[in-house]
């Protein structure tokens, strides 16, 4: 497979554009797999007794680097492989546990081209379980400004994340 | 959770104030970045991005294979055990030092900011240092009473090129009895 044509260019995105929702049923395996994949050996991410008796929460819960990886997946599902995440900031307000159905939703809050000519979309993401907003995230994603542009080709001062 | 860290350092112990803005624990990973471990993250998140799976796509877009950007801290996290190591091996030692300093047995991360610079590639060897930026006054949340703190981690590859910066806000706490 060779690089496909960009699925999303900056011109096709506007403030208020929404990303397709992503729903994932979380299991204990989801939590443990994410923790081990990120080499996070802290017991609250795999040990029920530790999480409930020491941390005082109701179960093991999704760890921080794995939440970052889920946000990355959500963003690049939307942008396609040409999309290059420049930064993300997220706040974890509540934990995500096995048997939760986590739902990602996102809205474009800004569109801009920087002084180096790189196109950026700012996306505000909510990660919710039912009525609980568990995490909020704001990410900047570089998108091609035209079908021949490639944000991954930017190096040095041409990349200003 | 509320009340992220602020920095009224005047009420902090002098030993903690002395650490603020000082790089600590500079270290180079004792293993190379390798693709098979990154696949665990892609599997854990069911991430099908062809840039991260297909070498032809990676060659066309990124001059070769790259790691999932959000795995940046993965390449600095210690093995759970290794010969000669004593006690639990932890990734963010400054966080655990603060728990001990303030006698706060529990802790969680509340905020995370990651800025992605040069891509991390298979075979890279990553170095990092941890910098304490601030510690809050005592706070009480639904988890318990403790303090928030902010720690920055800067990651560089074997060419001393910046590959990313992470900022963590942690909350160390003692549960209400």
Short mmCIF file of N, CA and C in Angstrom, two decimals, chain B residues 3 7-8 11 19 29 32 42 55 58 61 64 68 88 97 103-104 131 133 148 150-151 154 164 177:
data_model
loop_
_atom_site.label_atom_id
_atom_site.label_comp_id
_atom_site.label_asym_id
_atom_site.label_seq_id
_atom_site.Cartn_x
_atom_site.Cartn_y
_atom_site.Cartn_z
N UNK B 3 -8.87 22.56 41.41
CA UNK B 3 -7.71 23.26 41.96
C UNK B 3 -6.37 22.71 41.48
N UNK B 7 1.62 28.08 42.57
CA UNK B 7 2.99 28.02 43.10
C UNK B 7 3.28 29.10 44.14
N UNK B 8 2.57 29.11 45.22
CA UNK B 8 2.95 29.98 46.34
C UNK B 8 4.06 29.31 47.14
N UNK B 11 5.35 28.86 51.36
CA UNK B 11 5.01 27.99 52.49
C UNK B 11 5.57 26.58 52.32
N UNK B 19 14.30 22.50 44.62
CA UNK B 19 14.20 21.59 43.47
C UNK B 19 13.42 22.18 42.31
N UNK B 29 17.67 5.87 28.26
CA UNK B 29 17.05 4.54 28.32
C UNK B 29 18.11 3.47 28.08
N UNK B 32 16.61 0.18 23.18
CA UNK B 32 16.24 0.94 21.98
C UNK B 32 14.73 0.96 21.80
N UNK B 42 -0.96 0.09 19.78
CA UNK B 42 -1.93 0.12 18.67
C UNK B 42 -3.02 -0.93 18.90
N UNK B 55 4.75 -0.11 5.99
CA UNK B 55 6.05 0.51 5.74
C UNK B 55 6.05 1.38 4.49
N UNK B 58 4.50 4.61 5.48
CA UNK B 58 5.45 5.32 6.35
C UNK B 58 6.60 5.91 5.53
N UNK B 61 5.19 8.99 3.58
CA UNK B 61 4.77 10.15 4.37
C UNK B 61 5.85 10.65 5.32
N UNK B 64 10.00 6.80 6.50
CA UNK B 64 10.26 5.54 7.18
C UNK B 64 9.40 5.37 8.40
N UNK B 68 3.99 5.43 17.32
CA UNK B 68 2.80 6.24 17.66
C UNK B 68 3.25 7.41 18.55
N UNK B 88 10.74 -1.02 43.92
CA UNK B 88 9.90 -0.79 42.75
C UNK B 88 10.56 0.21 41.81
N UNK B 97 8.97 11.01 44.85
CA UNK B 97 9.72 11.76 45.87
C UNK B 97 8.79 12.72 46.61
N UNK B 103 4.50 12.96 52.83
CA UNK B 103 3.85 11.84 53.52
C UNK B 103 2.42 11.65 53.01
N UNK B 104 2.31 11.56 51.70
CA UNK B 104 1.01 11.38 51.05
C UNK B 104 1.02 10.00 50.37
N UNK B 131 11.62 17.86 35.62
CA UNK B 131 11.75 19.18 36.24
C UNK B 131 10.47 19.48 37.02
N UNK B 133 7.98 21.89 38.53
CA UNK B 133 7.64 23.29 38.24
C UNK B 133 6.91 23.98 39.38
N UNK B 148 -1.33 19.31 44.88
CA UNK B 148 -1.07 19.15 43.46
C UNK B 148 0.37 19.55 43.17
N UNK B 150 3.23 19.99 39.58
CA UNK B 150 3.41 19.98 38.13
C UNK B 150 4.86 19.60 37.82
N UNK B 151 5.00 18.59 36.96
CA UNK B 151 6.32 18.07 36.58
C UNK B 151 6.43 18.06 35.05
N UNK B 154 11.27 16.36 29.51
CA UNK B 154 11.72 16.67 28.15
C UNK B 154 12.43 15.44 27.59
N UNK B 164 9.95 15.48 22.17
CA UNK B 164 8.67 15.79 22.81
C UNK B 164 8.85 16.32 24.22
N UNK B 177 -10.05 9.61 56.86
CA UNK B 177 -10.19 8.40 57.69
C UNK B 177 -11.66 8.23 58.07
#
